[in-house]
Short mmCIF file of C-alpha atoms in Angstrom, two decimals:
data_model
loop_
_atom_site.label_atom_id
_atom_site.label_comp_id
_atom_site.label_asym_id
_atom_site.label_seq_id
_atom_site.Cartn_x
_atom_site.Cartn_y
_atom_site.Cartn_z
CA UNK H 69 0.00 0.00 0.00
CA UNK H 70 1.40 3.39 -0.93
CA UNK H 71 2.54 5.33 2.15
CA UNK H 72 0.37 8.32 1.22
CA UNK H 73 -2.78 6.15 1.06
CA UNK H 74 -1.93 4.57 4.44
CA UNK H 75 -1.65 8.02 6.00
CA UNK H 76 -5.06 9.03 4.59
CA UNK H 77 -6.77 5.86 5.84
CA UNK H 78 -5.14 6.19 9.28
CA UNK H 79 -6.24 9.81 9.49
CA UNK H 80 -9.82 8.93 8.55
CA UNK H 81 -10.06 6.14 11.15
CA UNK H 82 -8.45 8.36 13.78
CA UNK H 83 -10.92 11.15 13.01
CA UNK H 84 -13.91 8.81 13.34
CA UNK H 85 -12.59 7.39 16.62
CA UNK H 86 -11.95 10.88 17.98
CA UNK H 87 -15.43 12.04 16.95
CA UNK H 88 -17.00 9.04 18.65
CA UNK H 89 -14.94 9.61 21.79
CA UNK H 90 -15.81 13.32 21.83
CA UNK H 91 -19.48 12.56 21.31
CA UNK H 92 -19.45 10.09 24.20
CA UNK H 93 -17.61 12.45 26.55
CA UNK H 94 -19.96 15.40 26.12
CA UNK H 95 -23.23 13.47 26.15
CA UNK H 96 -25.36 13.97 29.25
CA UNK H 97 -24.91 11.10 31.73
CA UNK H 98 -27.92 9.00 32.67
CA UNK H 99 -29.50 10.08 35.93
CA UNK H 100 -31.60 8.48 38.64
CA UNK H 101 -35.28 9.27 38.62
CA UNK H 102 -35.26 10.32 42.25
CA UNK H 103 -32.86 10.67 45.16
CA UNK H 104 -34.26 9.81 48.57
CA UNK H 105 -32.31 10.91 51.62
CA UNK H 106 -33.29 9.08 54.81
CA UNK H 107 -32.00 10.52 58.09
CA UNK H 108 -32.73 8.39 61.16
CA UNK H 109 -32.74 10.80 64.08
CA UNK H 110 -30.40 9.64 66.89
CA UNK H 111 -29.29 6.42 65.16
CA UNK H 112 -25.99 5.20 66.53
CA UNK H 113 -23.81 3.33 64.02
CA UNK H 114 -23.77 0.18 66.13
CA UNK H 115 -27.54 -0.29 65.74
CA UNK H 116 -26.80 -1.61 62.24
CA UNK H 117 -25.01 -4.55 63.84
CA UNK H 118 -26.44 -4.82 67.33
CA UNK H 119 -29.85 -5.92 66.04
CA UNK H 120 -28.61 -7.33 62.72
CA UNK H 121 -29.50 -10.96 63.42
CA UNK H 122 -33.16 -9.99 63.73
CA UNK H 123 -33.38 -7.63 60.76
CA UNK H 124 -35.25 -8.80 57.67
CA UNK H 125 -33.45 -9.38 54.37
CA UNK H 126 -35.18 -6.43 52.71
CA UNK H 127 -34.54 -3.58 55.16
CA UNK H 128 -31.21 -2.54 56.69
CA UNK H 129 -29.59 -5.76 55.46
CA UNK H 130 -30.54 -5.03 51.86
CA UNK H 131 -29.00 -1.57 52.07
CA UNK H 132 -25.85 -2.99 53.66
CA UNK H 133 -25.41 -6.02 51.40
CA UNK H 134 -26.48 -4.54 48.06
CA UNK H 135 -25.28 -1.01 48.73
CA UNK H 136 -22.09 0.62 49.97
CA UNK H 137 -21.48 1.08 53.68
CA UNK H 138 -19.13 3.69 55.16
CA UNK H 139 -18.51 2.26 58.61
CA UNK H 140 -16.36 5.01 60.10
CA UNK H 141 -18.44 8.10 59.37
CA UNK H 142 -18.40 10.87 61.96
CA UNK H 143 -19.85 14.29 62.57
CA UNK H 144 -16.91 16.72 62.25
CA UNK H 145 -18.71 19.28 64.41
CA UNK H 146 -20.12 20.01 67.84
CA UNK H 147 -22.66 20.38 69.22
CA UNK H 148 -24.13 17.14 67.87
CA UNK H 149 -27.78 18.17 67.78
CA UNK H 150 -30.61 17.61 65.29
CA UNK H 151 -30.45 20.96 63.48
CA UNK H 152 -26.67 20.85 63.26
CA UNK H 153 -26.71 17.29 61.92
CA UNK H 154 -29.38 17.84 59.28
CA UNK H 155 -27.88 21.10 58.03
CA UNK H 156 -24.39 19.59 57.93
CA UNK H 157 -25.57 16.55 55.95
CA UNK H 158 -27.32 18.58 53.29
CA UNK H 159 -24.94 21.56 53.02
CA UNK H 160 -21.75 19.53 53.27
CA UNK H 161 -20.70 22.36 55.54
CA UNK H 162 -20.32 23.23 59.22
CA UNK H 163 -21.98 25.67 61.67
CA UNK H 164 -19.09 28.12 61.31
CA UNK H 165 -20.31 28.63 57.74
CA UNK H 166 -24.02 27.72 57.82
CA UNK H 167 -24.88 29.62 61.01
CA UNK H 168 -26.83 26.65 62.41
CA UNK H 169 -24.87 26.32 65.66
CA UNK H 170 -27.52 24.38 67.58
CA UNK H 171 -31.21 23.62 67.80
CA UNK H 172 -31.30 26.88 69.73
CA UNK H 173 -28.76 29.57 70.46
CA UNK H 174 -28.51 32.97 72.10
CA UNK H 175 -28.83 35.51 69.31
CA UNK H 176 -26.51 38.27 70.45
CA UNK H 177 -27.89 40.89 68.04
CA UNK H 178 -31.28 40.82 69.77
CA UNK H 179 -30.22 39.37 73.15
CA UNK H 180 -32.81 36.63 72.92
CA UNK H 181 -32.98 32.89 72.41
CA UNK H 182 -33.35 31.82 68.79
CA UNK H 183 -34.79 28.55 67.51
CA UNK H 184 -33.03 27.26 64.40
CA UNK H 185 -35.99 27.47 61.97
CA UNK H 186 -38.06 30.15 63.70
CA UNK H 187 -39.33 32.84 61.33
CA UNK H 188 -41.74 35.53 62.55
CA UNK H 189 -42.29 36.79 59.00
CA UNK H 190 -44.20 33.70 57.86
CA UNK H 191 -47.55 32.22 58.84
CA UNK H 192 -48.63 28.70 59.69
CA UNK H 193 -50.40 26.85 56.89
CA UNK H 194 -52.70 24.04 57.95
CA UNK H 195 -51.89 24.00 61.65
CA UNK H 196 -51.54 25.88 64.92
CA UNK H 197 -49.88 29.29 64.81
CA UNK H 198 -46.46 28.76 66.40
CA UNK H 199 -45.91 25.28 64.95
CA UNK H 200 -46.02 26.65 61.43
CA UNK H 201 -44.04 29.87 61.76
CA UNK H 202 -40.89 28.27 60.41
CA UNK H 203 -38.53 28.57 57.42
CA UNK H 204 -34.87 27.94 56.45
CA UNK H 205 -33.90 31.63 56.61
CA UNK H 206 -31.55 31.20 59.59
CA UNK H 207 -29.36 28.89 57.49
CA UNK H 208 -26.81 30.81 55.43
CA UNK H 209 -25.60 28.20 52.93
CA UNK H 210 -27.22 26.26 50.10
CA UNK H 211 -28.02 22.57 50.32
CA UNK H 212 -27.50 19.77 47.83
CA UNK H 213 -31.25 20.04 47.23
CA UNK H 214 -30.86 23.72 46.35
CA UNK H 215 -28.03 22.86 43.98
CA UNK H 216 -30.15 20.23 42.24
CA UNK H 217 -32.87 22.82 41.72
CA UNK H 218 -30.33 25.33 40.38
CA UNK H 219 -28.72 22.78 38.06
CA UNK H 220 -32.02 21.91 36.34
CA UNK H 221 -33.31 25.48 36.11
CA UNK H 222 -35.74 24.62 38.94
CA UNK H 223 -37.34 21.75 37.03
CA UNK H 224 -36.36 19.23 39.72
CA UNK H 225 -38.92 18.88 42.48
CA UNK H 226 -37.60 18.96 46.07
CA UNK H 227 -39.69 18.17 49.15
CA UNK H 228 -38.72 17.68 52.80
CA UNK H 229 -40.69 15.51 55.25
CA UNK H 230 -40.32 14.94 58.99
CA UNK H 231 -42.20 15.01 62.27
CA UNK H 232 -39.81 17.78 63.31
CA UNK H 233 -39.91 21.10 61.49
CA UNK H 234 -36.09 21.32 61.49
CA UNK H 235 -35.86 17.77 60.10
CA UNK H 236 -37.97 18.76 57.09
CA UNK H 237 -36.97 22.38 56.50
CA UNK H 238 -33.17 22.34 56.69
CA UNK H 239 -32.68 19.34 54.33
CA UNK H 240 -35.17 20.75 51.80
CA UNK H 241 -33.12 23.93 51.56
CA UNK H 242 -34.09 27.46 50.57
CA UNK H 243 -35.65 26.81 47.17
CA UNK H 244 -37.71 23.71 47.94
CA UNK H 245 -41.12 23.16 46.45
CA UNK H 246 -42.36 22.21 49.90
CA UNK H 247 -41.50 21.06 53.39
CA UNK H 248 -44.02 19.34 55.66
CA UNK H 249 -43.83 18.59 59.35
CA UNK H 250 -46.08 17.33 62.16
CA UNK H 251 -48.16 19.62 64.32
CA UNK H 252 -48.47 17.69 67.58
CA UNK H 253 -51.32 19.91 68.74
CA UNK H 254 -53.50 19.19 65.71
CA UNK H 255 -52.12 15.79 64.72
CA UNK H 256 -51.56 16.89 61.12
CA UNK H 257 -48.81 17.48 58.60
CA UNK H 258 -48.46 21.21 58.08
CA UNK H 259 -46.22 23.77 56.38
CA UNK H 260 -45.70 27.55 56.33
CA UNK H 261 -46.38 30.47 54.01
CA UNK H 262 -42.68 30.40 53.09
CA UNK H 263 -43.65 27.56 50.74
CA UNK H 264 -47.33 28.04 49.95
CA UNK H 265 -50.51 29.77 51.09
CA UNK H 266 -52.67 26.67 51.39
CA UNK H 267 -52.06 22.95 51.77
CA UNK H 268 -52.54 20.88 48.61
CA UNK H 269 -55.79 18.94 48.51
CA UNK H 270 -53.91 15.64 48.78
CA UNK H 271 -52.29 16.74 52.08
CA UNK H 272 -55.71 17.71 53.43
CA UNK H 273 -57.01 14.31 52.36
CA UNK H 274 -54.09 12.57 54.08
CA UNK H 275 -54.66 14.58 57.27
CA UNK H 276 -58.38 13.81 57.21
CA UNK H 277 -57.61 10.11 57.64
CA UNK H 278 -56.11 10.84 61.08
CA UNK H 279 -53.65 8.00 60.73
CA UNK H 280 -51.97 8.73 64.09
CA UNK H 281 -55.20 7.91 65.93
CA UNK H 282 -55.65 4.73 63.91
CA UNK H 283 -52.09 3.57 64.55
CA UNK H 284 -52.38 4.32 68.28
CA UNK H 285 -55.40 2.01 68.50
CA UNK H 286 -53.06 -0.93 67.98
CA UNK H 287 -51.25 -0.37 71.30
CA UNK H 288 -47.50 -0.84 71.44
CA UNK H 289 -46.32 -4.28 72.44
CA UNK H 290 -43.13 -6.03 71.42
CA UNK H 291 -43.10 -7.60 67.93
CA UNK H 292 -41.67 -10.83 69.37
CA UNK H 293 -41.88 -12.49 72.81
CA UNK H 294 -40.31 -10.04 75.23
CA UNK H 295 -38.02 -12.76 76.62
CA UNK H 296 -36.20 -12.87 73.26
CA UNK H 297 -34.98 -9.27 73.50
CA UNK H 298 -31.57 -10.34 74.72
CA UNK H 299 -29.76 -7.22 73.47
CA UNK H 300 -31.58 -5.08 76.03
CA UNK H 301 -31.88 -4.51 79.77
CA UNK H 302 -34.91 -5.65 81.76
CA UNK H 303 -38.16 -3.94 80.84
CA UNK H 304 -38.80 -1.93 84.01
CA UNK H 305 -35.96 0.42 84.91
CA UNK H 306 -35.92 3.36 87.28
CA UNK H 307 -33.83 5.37 84.82
CA UNK H 308 -36.29 5.24 81.90
CA UNK H 309 -39.08 7.75 81.20
CA UNK H 310 -42.44 6.45 79.95
CA UNK H 311 -44.41 7.72 76.98
CA UNK H 312 -46.13 10.99 77.99
CA UNK H 313 -49.48 10.05 79.46
CA UNK H 314 -48.30 6.63 80.64
CA UNK H 315 -47.52 5.88 84.28
CA UNK H 316 -44.60 3.49 83.82
CA UNK H 317 -42.01 2.52 81.17
CA UNK H 318 -43.28 -1.04 80.78
CA UNK H 319 -44.77 -3.05 77.92
CA UNK H 320 -47.48 -3.23 76.75
CA UNK H 321 -48.21 0.46 76.22
CA UNK H 322 -51.94 0.98 75.96
CA UNK H 323 -51.70 3.84 73.50
CA UNK H 324 -55.34 3.31 72.56
CA UNK H 325 -56.35 4.76 75.94
CA UNK H 326 -54.56 8.08 75.44
CA UNK H 327 -56.78 11.09 74.77
CA UNK H 328 -55.27 14.29 76.17
CA UNK H 329 -52.06 15.11 74.37
CA UNK H 330 -52.24 11.90 72.34
CA UNK H 331 -50.56 13.41 69.28
CA UNK H 332 -47.59 14.48 71.36
CA UNK H 333 -47.42 10.97 72.81
CA UNK H 334 -47.64 9.53 69.29
CA UNK H 335 -44.14 10.87 68.55
CA UNK H 336 -42.72 8.53 71.22
CA UNK H 337 -43.93 5.38 69.48
CA UNK H 338 -42.53 3.43 66.50
CA UNK H 339 -45.91 4.00 64.81
CA UNK H 340 -44.71 7.54 64.00
CA UNK H 341 -42.02 6.13 61.69
CA UNK H 342 -44.66 4.15 59.81
CA UNK H 343 -46.68 7.35 59.52
CA UNK H 344 -43.66 9.24 58.17
CA UNK H 345 -43.02 6.68 55.45
CA UNK H 346 -46.73 6.55 54.58
CA UNK H 347 -46.67 10.30 54.07
CA UNK H 348 -43.50 9.96 51.99
CA UNK H 349 -45.22 7.47 49.66
CA UNK H 350 -48.28 9.70 49.44
CA UNK H 351 -46.05 12.65 48.57
CA UNK H 352 -44.29 10.79 45.76
CA UNK H 353 -47.59 9.58 44.33
CA UNK H 354 -49.44 12.88 44.42
CA UNK H 355 -46.54 15.10 43.39
CA UNK H 356 -45.59 12.70 40.54
CA UNK H 357 -42.02 12.72 41.82
CA UNK H 358 -39.51 10.85 39.68
CA UNK H 359 -41.68 11.11 36.58
CA UNK H 360 -39.99 14.06 34.86
CA UNK H 361 -36.95 14.41 32.63
CA UNK H 362 -34.71 15.44 35.53
CA UNK H 363 -34.14 13.87 38.98
CA UNK H 364 -36.30 14.84 41.94
CA UNK H 365 -35.23 14.78 45.59
CA UNK H 366 -37.24 13.64 48.62
CA UNK H 367 -35.63 14.35 52.00
CA UNK H 368 -37.14 12.13 54.72
CA UNK H 369 -36.22 12.41 58.39
CA UNK H 370 -37.50 9.83 60.88
CA UNK H 371 -37.90 11.62 64.22
CA UNK H 372 -39.63 9.02 66.42
CA UNK H 373 -36.34 7.19 67.01
CA UNK H 374 -35.02 10.31 68.73
CA UNK H 375 -38.04 10.65 71.00
CA UNK H 376 -37.86 6.97 71.97
CA UNK H 377 -34.10 7.25 72.45
CA UNK H 378 -34.29 10.23 74.77
CA UNK H 379 -36.83 8.49 76.97
CA UNK H 380 -35.48 4.95 77.12
CA UNK H 381 -31.83 4.99 76.07
CA UNK H 382 -29.77 2.71 73.80
CA UNK H 383 -30.01 -0.39 75.98
CA UNK H 384 -33.80 -0.54 76.31
CA UNK H 385 -36.25 -3.07 74.95
CA UNK H 386 -38.18 -0.09 73.60
CA UNK H 387 -35.20 0.92 71.47
CA UNK H 388 -34.60 -2.62 70.20
CA UNK H 389 -38.26 -3.02 69.26
CA UNK H 390 -38.31 0.42 67.62
CA UNK H 391 -35.45 -0.56 65.30
CA UNK H 392 -36.91 -3.97 64.48
CA UNK H 393 -40.12 -2.19 63.47
CA UNK H 394 -38.20 0.51 61.61
CA UNK H 395 -36.44 -2.22 59.65
CA UNK H 396 -39.84 -3.43 58.43
CA UNK H 397 -40.82 0.14 57.50
CA UNK H 398 -37.63 0.52 55.46
CA UNK H 399 -38.21 -2.83 53.75
CA UNK H 400 -41.73 -1.76 52.80
CA UNK H 401 -40.50 1.61 51.55
CA UNK H 402 -37.76 0.07 49.40
CA UNK H 403 -40.28 -2.36 47.94
CA UNK H 404 -42.52 0.61 47.14
CA UNK H 405 -39.62 2.42 45.41
CA UNK H 406 -38.83 -0.73 43.41
CA UNK H 407 -42.39 -0.89 42.16
CA UNK H 408 -42.66 2.82 41.52
CA UNK H 409 -39.36 3.45 39.72
CA UNK H 410 -37.77 0.09 39.05
CA UNK H 411 -34.80 -1.47 40.80
CA UNK H 412 -31.65 0.54 40.09
CA UNK H 413 -33.46 3.67 38.94
CA UNK H 414 -33.29 5.55 42.23
CA UNK H 415 -30.68 6.44 44.85
CA UNK H 416 -31.25 6.06 48.56
CA UNK H 417 -28.78 7.19 51.16
CA UNK H 418 -29.39 6.48 54.83
CA UNK H 419 -27.58 8.19 57.66
CA UNK H 420 -28.20 9.85 61.03
CA UNK H 421 -28.00 13.38 62.36
CA UNK H 422 -26.20 12.25 65.55
CA UNK H 423 -26.00 9.35 67.99
CA UNK H 424 -26.69 9.16 71.73
CA UNK H 425 -25.03 8.38 75.03
CA UNK H 426 -25.96 5.49 77.28
CA UNK H 427 -28.03 6.55 80.29
CA UNK H 428 -25.51 7.39 83.05
CA UNK H 429 -27.47 5.47 85.71
CA UNK H 430 -27.31 2.37 83.51
CA UNK H 431 -23.54 2.78 83.10
CA UNK H 432 -23.14 3.34 86.85
CA UNK H 433 -24.87 0.00 87.50
CA UNK H 434 -22.00 -1.60 85.60
CA UNK H 435 -19.28 0.43 87.36
CA UNK H 436 -18.69 2.72 84.37
CA UNK H 437 -18.21 6.40 85.29
CA UNK H 438 -20.91 8.74 83.96
CA UNK H 439 -23.26 11.40 85.23
CA UNK H 440 -25.37 14.47 84.56
CA UNK H 441 -25.58 18.10 85.60
CA UNK H 442 -28.04 20.94 85.02
CA UNK H 443 -27.03 23.72 82.66
CA UNK H 444 -29.83 25.85 84.12
CA UNK H 445 -28.46 25.43 87.66
CA UNK H 446 -24.92 26.04 86.44
CA UNK H 447 -25.98 29.32 84.84
CA UNK H 448 -27.61 30.45 88.09
CA UNK H 449 -24.61 29.46 90.18
CA UNK H 450 -22.21 31.36 87.93
CA UNK H 451 -24.40 34.46 87.91
CA UNK H 452 -24.64 34.40 91.70
CA UNK H 453 -20.85 34.16 91.99
CA UNK H 454 -20.32 37.03 89.53
CA UNK H 455 -22.83 39.20 91.35
CA UNK H 456 -21.09 38.57 94.66
CA UNK H 457 -17.58 39.31 93.35
CA UNK H 458 -18.21 41.97 90.70
CA UNK H 459 -21.65 43.35 91.58
CA UNK H 460 -23.10 42.68 88.12
CA UNK H 461 -26.66 41.42 87.92
CA UNK H 462 -27.10 38.51 85.44
CA UNK H 463 -23.84 38.95 83.57
CA UNK H 464 -24.61 35.59 81.93
CA UNK H 465 -27.93 35.90 80.07
CA UNK H 466 -27.72 32.35 78.75
CA UNK H 467 -25.83 29.07 79.01
CA UNK H 468 -26.51 26.36 76.44
CA UNK H 469 -24.77 24.10 73.93
CA UNK H 470 -22.03 23.66 76.56
CA UNK H 471 -21.20 27.34 76.24
CA UNK H 472 -21.59 30.45 78.36
CA UNK H 473 -22.83 33.72 76.83
CA UNK H 474 -21.91 37.06 78.41
CA UNK H 475 -23.85 40.33 78.42
CA UNK H 476 -21.16 42.59 77.01
CA UNK H 477 -23.26 45.73 77.48
CA UNK H 478 -23.89 45.04 81.16
CA UNK H 479 -20.23 44.29 81.79
CA UNK H 480 -19.10 47.43 79.97
CA UNK H 481 -21.63 49.53 81.88
CA UNK H 482 -20.32 48.16 85.18
CA UNK H 483 -16.83 49.36 84.37
CA UNK H 484 -15.39 45.98 85.30
CA UNK H 485 -12.74 44.22 83.23
CA UNK H 486 -14.31 41.69 80.84
CA UNK H 487 -11.16 39.58 80.67
CA UNK H 488 -11.01 39.30 84.44
CA UNK H 489 -14.65 38.17 84.53
CA UNK H 490 -14.01 35.54 81.86
CA UNK H 491 -11.00 34.21 83.78
CA UNK H 492 -13.13 34.03 86.92
CA UNK H 493 -15.84 32.04 85.13
CA UNK H 494 -13.31 29.67 83.58
CA UNK H 495 -11.78 28.93 86.99
CA UNK H 496 -15.22 28.18 88.41
CA UNK H 497 -16.02 25.86 85.49
CA UNK H 498 -12.73 23.94 85.66
CA UNK H 499 -13.32 23.38 89.37
CA UNK H 500 -16.43 21.35 88.54
CA UNK H 501 -15.78 17.59 88.87
CA UNK H 502 -17.52 16.84 85.56
CA UNK H 503 -15.68 19.48 83.47
CA UNK H 504 -12.25 18.73 81.98
CA UNK H 505 -11.42 22.13 80.52
CA UNK H 506 -12.87 25.54 79.64
CA UNK H 507 -11.62 28.42 77.55
CA UNK H 508 -12.64 31.77 76.07
CA UNK H 509 -13.82 31.12 72.53
CA UNK H 510 -12.11 34.29 71.29
CA UNK H 511 -8.84 32.65 72.33
CA UNK H 512 -9.69 29.15 71.15
CA UNK H 513 -6.27 28.84 69.55
CA UNK H 514 -4.71 28.84 73.03
CA UNK H 515 -6.78 25.91 74.29
CA UNK H 516 -4.85 22.70 74.96
CA UNK H 517 -7.21 20.18 73.39
CA UNK H 518 -6.59 17.06 71.27
CA UNK H 519 -6.51 18.03 67.59
CA UNK H 520 -9.50 15.89 66.57
CA UNK H 521 -11.68 17.53 69.23
CA UNK H 522 -10.30 20.99 68.52
CA UNK H 523 -11.32 20.80 64.86
CA UNK H 524 -14.89 19.87 65.82
CA UNK H 525 -15.04 22.85 68.16
CA UNK H 526 -13.67 25.24 65.52
CA UNK H 527 -16.15 23.90 62.94
CA UNK H 528 -19.02 24.44 65.36
CA UNK H 529 -18.15 28.01 66.34
CA UNK H 530 -19.67 31.10 64.75
CA UNK H 531 -18.89 34.49 66.27
CA UNK H 532 -22.35 36.07 66.31
CA UNK H 533 -24.25 32.98 67.49
CA UNK H 534 -21.86 30.99 69.69
CA UNK H 535 -20.97 31.57 73.31
CA UNK H 536 -18.07 33.46 74.85
CA UNK H 537 -16.79 30.52 76.88
CA UNK H 538 -16.75 26.84 75.90
CA UNK H 539 -16.36 23.93 78.30
CA UNK H 540 -15.82 20.21 77.79
CA UNK H 541 -17.12 17.37 79.91
CA UNK H 542 -15.74 14.04 81.01
CA UNK H 543 -16.86 11.11 78.82
CA UNK H 544 -20.29 9.79 79.81
CA UNK H 545 -21.44 13.13 81.27
CA UNK H 546 -24.03 15.49 79.82
CA UNK H 547 -26.56 18.17 80.64
CA UNK H 548 -29.71 16.29 81.65
CA UNK H 549 -31.86 14.73 84.33
CA UNK H 550 -31.76 11.44 86.18
CA UNK H 551 -33.87 9.61 83.59
CA UNK H 552 -33.36 9.06 79.89
CA UNK H 553 -30.45 10.24 77.79
CA UNK H 554 -29.35 12.82 75.26
CA UNK H 555 -26.56 13.81 72.86
CA UNK H 556 -24.64 16.91 71.85
CA UNK H 557 -20.96 16.26 72.53
CA UNK H 558 -17.87 15.26 70.50
CA UNK H 559 -17.66 11.70 71.82
CA UNK H 560 -18.02 8.71 69.45
CA UNK H 561 -21.34 7.66 70.98
CA UNK H 562 -22.75 11.04 69.86
CA UNK H 563 -20.90 11.48 66.54
CA UNK H 564 -20.33 8.01 65.01
CA UNK H 565 -23.18 7.56 62.54
CA UNK H 566 -24.25 5.07 59.85
CA UNK H 567 -23.86 5.97 56.18
CA UNK H 568 -25.28 3.71 53.46
CA UNK H 569 -25.66 4.39 49.74
CA UNK H 570 -27.91 2.17 47.65
CA UNK H 571 -29.38 2.02 44.15
CA UNK H 572 -28.50 3.72 40.87
CA UNK H 573 -24.80 3.21 39.95
CA UNK H 574 -23.99 2.19 43.55
CA UNK H 575 -21.88 -0.95 43.80
CA UNK H 576 -21.88 -3.27 46.80
CA UNK H 577 -19.03 -2.79 49.25
CA UNK H 578 -17.89 -1.28 52.51
CA UNK H 579 -14.97 0.56 54.02
CA UNK H 580 -13.65 1.51 57.43
CA UNK H 581 -11.80 4.52 56.03
CA UNK H 582 -12.65 7.51 58.20
CA UNK H 583 -15.23 9.68 56.47
CA UNK H 584 -17.45 12.53 57.55
CA UNK H 585 -21.01 13.72 57.49
CA UNK H 586 -19.87 16.65 55.36
CA UNK H 587 -18.91 14.20 52.57
CA UNK H 588 -22.50 13.22 51.77
CA UNK H 589 -23.56 16.35 49.86
CA UNK H 590 -20.49 16.58 47.59
CA UNK H 591 -20.78 12.87 46.86
CA UNK H 592 -24.40 13.25 45.73
CA UNK H 593 -23.29 16.23 43.66
CA UNK H 594 -20.58 14.16 42.00
CA UNK H 595 -23.00 11.35 41.17
CA UNK H 596 -25.41 13.84 39.59
CA UNK H 597 -22.65 15.88 37.90
CA UNK H 598 -23.73 19.11 39.57
CA UNK H 599 -22.02 21.68 41.78
CA UNK H 600 -21.69 20.97 45.51
CA UNK H 601 -23.41 23.42 47.90
CA UNK H 602 -21.85 26.87 48.13
CA UNK H 603 -20.45 26.42 51.64
CA UNK H 604 -19.38 22.80 51.18
CA UNK H 605 -16.15 21.69 52.89
CA UNK H 606 -16.63 17.92 52.49
CA UNK H 607 -14.87 15.55 50.11
CA UNK H 608 -16.29 13.18 47.50
CA UNK H 609 -16.49 9.57 48.67
CA UNK H 610 -14.36 8.17 45.89
CA UNK H 611 -15.34 4.57 46.63
CA UNK H 612 -18.64 5.17 44.86
CA UNK H 613 -16.76 6.08 41.65
CA UNK H 614 -14.38 3.10 41.61
#
C-alpha cells in the first residue's frame, strides 16, 4: 500500500474514533429518577449490627449487602444536635459557615434565644400558629437540594418531610417546592407560608384520615416475645421515662387509651415512623415525583427514634423493638420504590443526624463512670458568683450548647474588666468535677485540646451565634436529668453515625476509612454531575466512583 494512502486511511479512522470519543464524553450522563435521603434521628452506628441478626433481608440488610457502607463516618462538628446534623448533611458544611450552631442559640444581636428554623415573617399553613411559623432563613448556605434545583433550572422537584420542622426544612433547603412537618397539637402534617398559602388537597385528604389515631389504636407491644430481646436490659428500669401520658415505662403500652395530648405521645412510638413513610409514599404519588426528565429529591427524616431514644436509652427493649419495626418500614418503603421506579433507577442514602449516650445510671450500674448536671443550675450558680464578686446582675444571660454567653453591654456599663470576669468564670467551670477544661472562645487557639476535638469545636463556632466561653465534659457526662439520655458532645457515641448508599450506579461494598457527614452532599453532587453546595467543605467519597 502506498505510504500516502496509508496516512489518509489512518487519518480517517483516527478522526472517526476521535469524533466518537468526543461525542461520548460530552453526552449527558444517565440520571436516577429520584434521590431519597433518609435521616434516622439519633441512630448510633452500632444499631446496624447490634440488632442485625433480627433484621429482615429487605430492610437494613438489603442496604448494607447490596449497597455501599461507610462504617467510620463521623460528625466533624459540635454540638451534635438535630439541626446541626441535618444542616451539615445537606450543606456539606459546618456551623461556622451555615450559622446553624444548635437547635437553639442565644442571638446576640437581639439578646434573645433563637430557635433554628423560627421565622416571625411567615404564617402557619394548615396547623396551629407557632408550629407553622418556620422557614430555612436562619441557614446561610445552600443545600445539595438547592443545587439540584439550580442545576435543572428549577425543574427538579424537592420536598422535605419529617415530624420535626427542622428535620424537614433544613434538608429541603431554601428553594424547595415544599417542606411538611407534624403539628403535635392538631395531629396533622403542616407547612408555612414560606412555601405556599394553602395545603394541597392531597395533604388535606391525608390529614383527614387521622392515621396517628388509627395507629395508636393498635397499642405498642413487642413484635416478638419479650423474653427474646436479649440485646436489652430488663423492661422496668428506674432510669427510663415512659411515653407521655403513661404511668410506667413497661410493655405493653396501651396507647389506645390516650386522649389528652395523644398526638404528642404519638411521637414517642414506633408508629410515628410508619406514619412518616406513609406520608412519603403519598407525597411521591401525588406530586408525581420521579416522573420528569430530571431527577427529583425527597428528603425524609424519621424523628420518632429520637423521642424513643431520649426516653429509654440505647439499651432498652423499647429501642430494640423500635429498630426492628423501623427495619420493616424501610423494607416496605424500598419495595414501594422498586415498584414505583424500578430497581436501580433511584438512589437512597441512609444516615443519622447524631447518635446518643448510654443513660448514666445504667452505666453506673455496671461500674462505668458517667453522670449528669443541670445547665440551668450552672448558669444560676455562675451568675450568683459574679454578682457577689463583681456586683453585676445577670452577667450571663444564657448558658446552652455547653457554652456560656456574656452580656457585654452590662459588663461594659459596670466598668469591670471583661477579661477578668471571663478568667473568673473559667476557673469556676474547671473546678467542677464533671468538666475537663474551659476556655474563652475568642482565644480558642490557646486551648490545649486534642486536635481531633479541637477541629470539631472550631467547625461548630460562629462568632455572632456561639458563646463566649466553651467547656468540655468528662466522657459519659451530659446536661440532663436522672432519667433518659441525650446527645450533643464530641464523643463517638454522639458522633459516630451510619452511612449507606444504595441504588442507581452504587456498587456493593464497605470501608472503614474515616469519612465525615460533610462528605455526603459533595458525593451526591458528584453522582449527579452538579455543583456541591456553596459552603461545602466535604470531600467526594471516591469509593462510589471506583
